[in-house]
Short mmCIF file of C-alpha atoms in Angstrom, two decimals:
data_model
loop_
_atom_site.label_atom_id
_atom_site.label_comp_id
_atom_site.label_asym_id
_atom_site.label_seq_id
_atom_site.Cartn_x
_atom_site.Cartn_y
_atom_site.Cartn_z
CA UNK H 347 160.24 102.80 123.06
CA UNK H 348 157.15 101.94 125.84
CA UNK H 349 155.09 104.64 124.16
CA UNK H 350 155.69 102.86 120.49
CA UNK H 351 154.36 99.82 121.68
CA UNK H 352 151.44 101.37 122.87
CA UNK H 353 151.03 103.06 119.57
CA UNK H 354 151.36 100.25 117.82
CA UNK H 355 149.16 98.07 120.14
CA UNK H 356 146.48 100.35 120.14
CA UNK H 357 146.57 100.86 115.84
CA UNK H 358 146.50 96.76 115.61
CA UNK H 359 143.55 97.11 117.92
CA UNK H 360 141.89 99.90 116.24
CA UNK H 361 142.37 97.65 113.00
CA UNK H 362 141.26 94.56 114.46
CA UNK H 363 137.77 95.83 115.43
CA UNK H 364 137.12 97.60 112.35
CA UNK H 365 137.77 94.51 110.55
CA UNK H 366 135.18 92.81 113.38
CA UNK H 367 132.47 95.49 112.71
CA UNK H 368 132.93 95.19 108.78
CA UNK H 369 131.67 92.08 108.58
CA UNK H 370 129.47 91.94 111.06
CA UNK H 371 127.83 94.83 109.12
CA UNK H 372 128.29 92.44 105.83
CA UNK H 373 126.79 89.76 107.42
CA UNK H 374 123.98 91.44 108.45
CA UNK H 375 122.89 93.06 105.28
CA UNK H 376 123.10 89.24 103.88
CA UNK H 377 120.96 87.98 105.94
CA UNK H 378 117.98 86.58 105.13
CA UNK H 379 114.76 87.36 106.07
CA UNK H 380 113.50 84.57 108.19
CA UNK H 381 110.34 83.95 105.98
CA UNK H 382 112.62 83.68 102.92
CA UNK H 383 111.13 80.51 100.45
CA UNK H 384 114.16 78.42 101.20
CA UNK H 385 112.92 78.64 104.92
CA UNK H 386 109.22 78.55 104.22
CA UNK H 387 109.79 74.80 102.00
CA UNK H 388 112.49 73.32 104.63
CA UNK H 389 110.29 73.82 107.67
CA UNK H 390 107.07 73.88 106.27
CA UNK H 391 106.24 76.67 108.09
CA UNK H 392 102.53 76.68 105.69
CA UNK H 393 99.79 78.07 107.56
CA UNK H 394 96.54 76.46 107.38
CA UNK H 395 93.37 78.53 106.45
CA UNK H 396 95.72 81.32 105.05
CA UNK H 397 96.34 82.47 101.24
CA UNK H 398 99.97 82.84 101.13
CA UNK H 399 101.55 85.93 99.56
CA UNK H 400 105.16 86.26 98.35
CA UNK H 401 106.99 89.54 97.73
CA UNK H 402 109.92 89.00 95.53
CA UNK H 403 112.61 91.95 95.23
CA UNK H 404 115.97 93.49 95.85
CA UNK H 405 116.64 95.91 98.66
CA UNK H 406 113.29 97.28 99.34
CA UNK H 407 112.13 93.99 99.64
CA UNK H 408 114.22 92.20 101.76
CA UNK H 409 113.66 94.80 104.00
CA UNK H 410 117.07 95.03 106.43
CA UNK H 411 118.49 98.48 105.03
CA UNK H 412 115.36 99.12 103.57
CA UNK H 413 112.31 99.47 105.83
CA UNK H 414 110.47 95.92 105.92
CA UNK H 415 107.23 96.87 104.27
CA UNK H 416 106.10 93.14 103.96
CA UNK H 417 106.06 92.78 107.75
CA UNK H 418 104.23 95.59 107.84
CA UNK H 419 101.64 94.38 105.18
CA UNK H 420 101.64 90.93 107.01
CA UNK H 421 100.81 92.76 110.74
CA UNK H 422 97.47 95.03 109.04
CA UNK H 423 94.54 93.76 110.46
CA UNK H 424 93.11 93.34 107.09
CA UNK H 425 96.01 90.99 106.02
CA UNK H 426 95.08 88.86 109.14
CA UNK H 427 94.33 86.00 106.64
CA UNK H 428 97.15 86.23 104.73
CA UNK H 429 100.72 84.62 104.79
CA UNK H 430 104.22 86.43 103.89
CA UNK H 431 106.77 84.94 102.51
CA UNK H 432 109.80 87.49 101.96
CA UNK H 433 111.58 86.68 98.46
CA UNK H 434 113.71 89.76 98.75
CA UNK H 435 117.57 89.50 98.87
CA UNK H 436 119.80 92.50 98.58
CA UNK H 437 121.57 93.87 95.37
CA UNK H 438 119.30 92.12 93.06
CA UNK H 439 118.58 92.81 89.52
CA UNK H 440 115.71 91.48 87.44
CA UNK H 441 117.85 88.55 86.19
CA UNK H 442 119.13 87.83 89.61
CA UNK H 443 114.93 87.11 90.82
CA UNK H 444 114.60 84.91 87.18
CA UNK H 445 117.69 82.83 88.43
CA UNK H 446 115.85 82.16 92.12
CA UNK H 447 112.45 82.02 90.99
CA UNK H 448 111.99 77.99 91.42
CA UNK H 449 112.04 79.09 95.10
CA UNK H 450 108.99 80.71 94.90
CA UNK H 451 107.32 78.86 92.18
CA UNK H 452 107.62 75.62 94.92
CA UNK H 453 105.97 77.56 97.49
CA UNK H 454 102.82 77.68 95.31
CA UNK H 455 101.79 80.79 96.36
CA UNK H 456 98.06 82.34 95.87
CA UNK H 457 99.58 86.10 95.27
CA UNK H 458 102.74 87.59 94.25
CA UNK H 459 103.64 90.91 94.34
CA UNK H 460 107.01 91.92 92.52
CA UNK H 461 109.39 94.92 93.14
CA UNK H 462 112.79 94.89 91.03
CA UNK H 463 114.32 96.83 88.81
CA UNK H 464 115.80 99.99 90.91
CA UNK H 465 119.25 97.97 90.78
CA UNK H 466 118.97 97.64 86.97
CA UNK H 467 118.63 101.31 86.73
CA UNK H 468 121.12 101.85 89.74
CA UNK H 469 123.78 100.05 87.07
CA UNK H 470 123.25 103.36 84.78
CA UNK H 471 122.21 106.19 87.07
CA UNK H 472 124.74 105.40 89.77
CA UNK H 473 127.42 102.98 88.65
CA UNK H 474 129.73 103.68 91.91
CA UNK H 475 127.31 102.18 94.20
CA UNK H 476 126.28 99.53 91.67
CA UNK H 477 129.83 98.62 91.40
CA UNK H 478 130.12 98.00 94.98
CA UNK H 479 126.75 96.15 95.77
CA UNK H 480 125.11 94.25 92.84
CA UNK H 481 126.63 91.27 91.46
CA UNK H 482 127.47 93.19 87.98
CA UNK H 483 129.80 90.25 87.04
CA UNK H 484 126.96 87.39 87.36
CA UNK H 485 124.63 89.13 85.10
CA UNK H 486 124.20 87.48 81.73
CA UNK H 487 123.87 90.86 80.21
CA UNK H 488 124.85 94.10 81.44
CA UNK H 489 121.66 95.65 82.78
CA UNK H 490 119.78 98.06 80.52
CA UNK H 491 116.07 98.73 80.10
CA UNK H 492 115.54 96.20 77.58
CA UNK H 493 117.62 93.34 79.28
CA UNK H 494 115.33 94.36 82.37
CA UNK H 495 112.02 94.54 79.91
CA UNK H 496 113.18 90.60 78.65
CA UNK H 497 113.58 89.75 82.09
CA UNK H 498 110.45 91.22 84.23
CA UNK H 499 108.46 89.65 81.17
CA UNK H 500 110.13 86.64 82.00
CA UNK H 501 109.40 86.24 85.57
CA UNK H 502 105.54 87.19 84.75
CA UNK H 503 104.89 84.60 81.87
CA UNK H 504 107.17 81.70 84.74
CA UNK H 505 104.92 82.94 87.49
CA UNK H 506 101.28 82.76 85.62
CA UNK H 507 102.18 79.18 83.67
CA UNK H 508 103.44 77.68 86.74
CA UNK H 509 100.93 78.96 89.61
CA UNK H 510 97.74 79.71 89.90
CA UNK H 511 98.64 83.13 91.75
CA UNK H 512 97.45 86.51 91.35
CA UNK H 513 99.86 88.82 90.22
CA UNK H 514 100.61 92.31 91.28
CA UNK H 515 103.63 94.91 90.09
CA UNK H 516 104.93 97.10 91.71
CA UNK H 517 106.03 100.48 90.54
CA UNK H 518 109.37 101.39 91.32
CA UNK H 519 110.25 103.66 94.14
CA UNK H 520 111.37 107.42 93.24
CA UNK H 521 115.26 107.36 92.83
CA UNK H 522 116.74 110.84 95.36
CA UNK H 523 113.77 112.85 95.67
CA UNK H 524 114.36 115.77 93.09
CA UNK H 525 111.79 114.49 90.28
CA UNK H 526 113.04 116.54 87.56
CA UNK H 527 116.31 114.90 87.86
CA UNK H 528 118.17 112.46 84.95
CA UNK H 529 117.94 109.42 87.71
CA UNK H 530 114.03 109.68 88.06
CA UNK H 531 113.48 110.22 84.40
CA UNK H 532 115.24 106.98 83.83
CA UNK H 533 112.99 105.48 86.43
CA UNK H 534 109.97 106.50 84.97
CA UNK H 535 111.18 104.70 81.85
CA UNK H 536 111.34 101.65 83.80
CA UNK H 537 108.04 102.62 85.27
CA UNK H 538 106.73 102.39 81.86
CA UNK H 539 107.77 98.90 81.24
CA UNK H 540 106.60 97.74 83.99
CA UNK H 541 102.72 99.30 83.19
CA UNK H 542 103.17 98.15 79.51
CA UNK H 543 104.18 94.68 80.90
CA UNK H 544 100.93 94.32 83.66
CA UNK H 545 98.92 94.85 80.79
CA UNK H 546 100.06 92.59 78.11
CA UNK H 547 99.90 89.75 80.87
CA UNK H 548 96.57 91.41 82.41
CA UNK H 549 97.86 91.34 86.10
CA UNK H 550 97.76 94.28 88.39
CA UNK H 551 99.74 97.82 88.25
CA UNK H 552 100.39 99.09 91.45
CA UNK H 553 101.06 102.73 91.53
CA UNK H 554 103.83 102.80 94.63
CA UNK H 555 106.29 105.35 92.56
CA UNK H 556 103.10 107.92 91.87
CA UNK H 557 102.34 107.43 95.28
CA UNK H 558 105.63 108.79 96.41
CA UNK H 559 106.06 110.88 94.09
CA UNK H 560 102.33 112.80 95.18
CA UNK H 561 103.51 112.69 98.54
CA UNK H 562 106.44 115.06 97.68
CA UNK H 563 104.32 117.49 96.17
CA UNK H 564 101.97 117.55 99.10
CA UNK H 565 104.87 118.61 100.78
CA UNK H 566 106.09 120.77 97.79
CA UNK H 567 109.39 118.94 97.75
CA UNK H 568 109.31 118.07 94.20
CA UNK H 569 113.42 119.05 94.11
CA UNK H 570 114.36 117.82 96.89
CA UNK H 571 117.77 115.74 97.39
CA UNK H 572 118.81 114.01 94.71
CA UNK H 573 120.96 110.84 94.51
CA UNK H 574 124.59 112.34 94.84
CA UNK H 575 126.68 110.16 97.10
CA UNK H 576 124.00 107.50 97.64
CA UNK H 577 127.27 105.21 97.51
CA UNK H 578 128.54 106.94 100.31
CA UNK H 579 125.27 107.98 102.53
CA UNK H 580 124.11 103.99 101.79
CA UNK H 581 127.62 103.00 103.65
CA UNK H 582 126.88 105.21 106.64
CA UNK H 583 123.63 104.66 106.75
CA UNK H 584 124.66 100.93 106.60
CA UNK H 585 127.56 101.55 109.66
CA UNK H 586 124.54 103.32 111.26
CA UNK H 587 121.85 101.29 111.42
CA UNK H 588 123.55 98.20 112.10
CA UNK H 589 126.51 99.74 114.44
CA UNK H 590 124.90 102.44 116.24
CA UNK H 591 121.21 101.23 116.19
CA UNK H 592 119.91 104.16 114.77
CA UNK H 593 116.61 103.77 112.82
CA UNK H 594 116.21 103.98 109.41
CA UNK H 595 114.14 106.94 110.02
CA UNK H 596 116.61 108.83 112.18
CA UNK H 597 119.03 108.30 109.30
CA UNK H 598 116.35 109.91 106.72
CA UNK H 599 116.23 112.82 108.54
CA UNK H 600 120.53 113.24 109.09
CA UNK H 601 120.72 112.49 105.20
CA UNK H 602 117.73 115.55 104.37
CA UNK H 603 115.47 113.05 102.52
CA UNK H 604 111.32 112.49 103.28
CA UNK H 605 111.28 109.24 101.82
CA UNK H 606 114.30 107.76 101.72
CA UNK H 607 117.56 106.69 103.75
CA UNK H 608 120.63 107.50 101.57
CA UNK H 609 118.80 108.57 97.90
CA UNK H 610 118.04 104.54 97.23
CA UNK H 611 116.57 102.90 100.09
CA UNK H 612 113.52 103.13 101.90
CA UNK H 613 112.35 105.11 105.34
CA UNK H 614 108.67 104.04 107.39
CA UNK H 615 106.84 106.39 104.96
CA UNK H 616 107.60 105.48 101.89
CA UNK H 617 107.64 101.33 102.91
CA UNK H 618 104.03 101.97 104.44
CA UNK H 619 103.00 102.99 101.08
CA UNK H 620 104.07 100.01 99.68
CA UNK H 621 102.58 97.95 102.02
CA UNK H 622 99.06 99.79 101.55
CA UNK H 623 99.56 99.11 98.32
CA UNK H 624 100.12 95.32 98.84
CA UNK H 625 96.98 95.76 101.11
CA UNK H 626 94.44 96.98 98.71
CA UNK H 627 96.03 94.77 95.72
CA UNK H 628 94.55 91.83 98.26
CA UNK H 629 91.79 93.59 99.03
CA UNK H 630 90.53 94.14 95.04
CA UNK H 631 91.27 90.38 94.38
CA UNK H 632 89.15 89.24 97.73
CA UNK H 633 86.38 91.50 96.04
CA UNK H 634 86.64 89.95 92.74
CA UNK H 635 86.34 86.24 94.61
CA UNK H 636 83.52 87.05 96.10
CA UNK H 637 81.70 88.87 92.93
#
């Protein structure tokens, strides 16, 4: 009888701190980045003398299961001059960034830089880990290219008629890192939009996904792993990270990827190249000032 009371103290227990570490890890991929817009307007946090930048996103943005390239853009000596703001929340789909976009506009930023649209693909080219971490039941319209092509436009035409900022787009990031694979031919379809949008609204292109994407052939790596189980390697890598400490990095190399965490998310190499990209997007428009 003693030894089924332990049993059954020590299951409740085992249960009990599961539960704790679940959403502990929930809350943590919530939160915030501390130079979110809400943030920025509430505590005025404005730096004099500095052009302020805002990087608006899902996952690779926000930067907390995804490596934080707009820190690292805001700590290159060349950015010295320049203020973040992170606009990047988890899970978020083009129409998710429309919906929060007043946030941004009220910052009155003098550059934006916009990454979205992996999650609107994610919806199609891996609906198990869509199901379980973007907000599917909010959208207006179930994702597709052309609710995403309605949408980016959207954001674009709010952003130039209601600031004065420059206006950069990001390429999306490769999607697993075979490039012959269904899930990166769909992103290059996105990829597409996004190019055909920057120049109907003459703002910038910037080439992140070809970026990547020469980076694996450097390495000749063009079929490398694809996106199978990203629900379940994003989950560990998620228990991971947050549980265990270990860096996104660390979890790159368990998971057999160059560039990514779990198939979806970002490692130090592939967010660098984002930020470099952010970097010399600033640096072209500083050259144009002065011109």
């Amino acid at each position: 009888m003693e030894y089924l009371f332990v049993g059954i103290l020590v299951f409740l227990l085992t249960v009990a701190v599961d539960l704790i570490l679940f959403y502990q890890r929930k809350s943590k991929v919530k939160q915030l980045p501390s130079n979110n817009p809400q943030a920025f307007l509430e505590k005025g946090l404005r730096h004099e003398g500095k052009k302020l930048v805002a990087v608006i996103g899902g996952d690779a943005v926000h930067g907390n299961i995804s490596y934080n390239f707009v820190d690292d853009a805001a700590r290159r000596r060349s950015c010295h001059n320049y203020q973040f703001i992170n606009a990047g929340v988890n899970g978020s789909t083009a129409y998710d960034v429309l919906q929060r976009l007043n946030g941004v506009i009220s910052c009155q930023p003098d550059y934006v830089v916009i990454l979205v649209g992996l999650n609107d693909a994610i919806a199609k080219i891996a609906p198990d880990f869509a199901r379980k971490n973007i907000n599917l039941a909010e959208q207006l319209e179930k994702p597709s290219l052309l609710v995403y092509e309605k949408n980016l436009a959207l954001i674009v035409s709010r952003l130039k008629a209601e600031t004065h900022a420059k206006i950069g787009l990001l390429s999306l990031p490769v999607a697993g890192e075979n490039l012959f694979s269904k899930a990166n031919k769909e992103i290059d379809q996105y990829n597409e939009v996004i190019q055909k949008i920057a120049e109907i609204n003459n703002v910038s292109y910037l080439p992140f996904n070809e970026k990547l994407k020469a980076y694996l052939k450097s390495k000749g790596q063009t079929r490398g792993r694809s996106l199978k189980n990203s629900k379940k390697l994003y989950e560990k890598a998620v228990i991971e990270h947050f549980v265990y400490g270990y860096s996104l990095d660390r979890i790159s190399v368990r998971n057999g990827y160059l560039l990514l965490t779990d198939g979806i998310h970002l490692n130090s190499t592939a967010g660098m190249m984002a930020a470099h990209q952010i970097e010399l997007f600033l640096k072209k428009n500083e050259l144009k000032a002065i011109q």
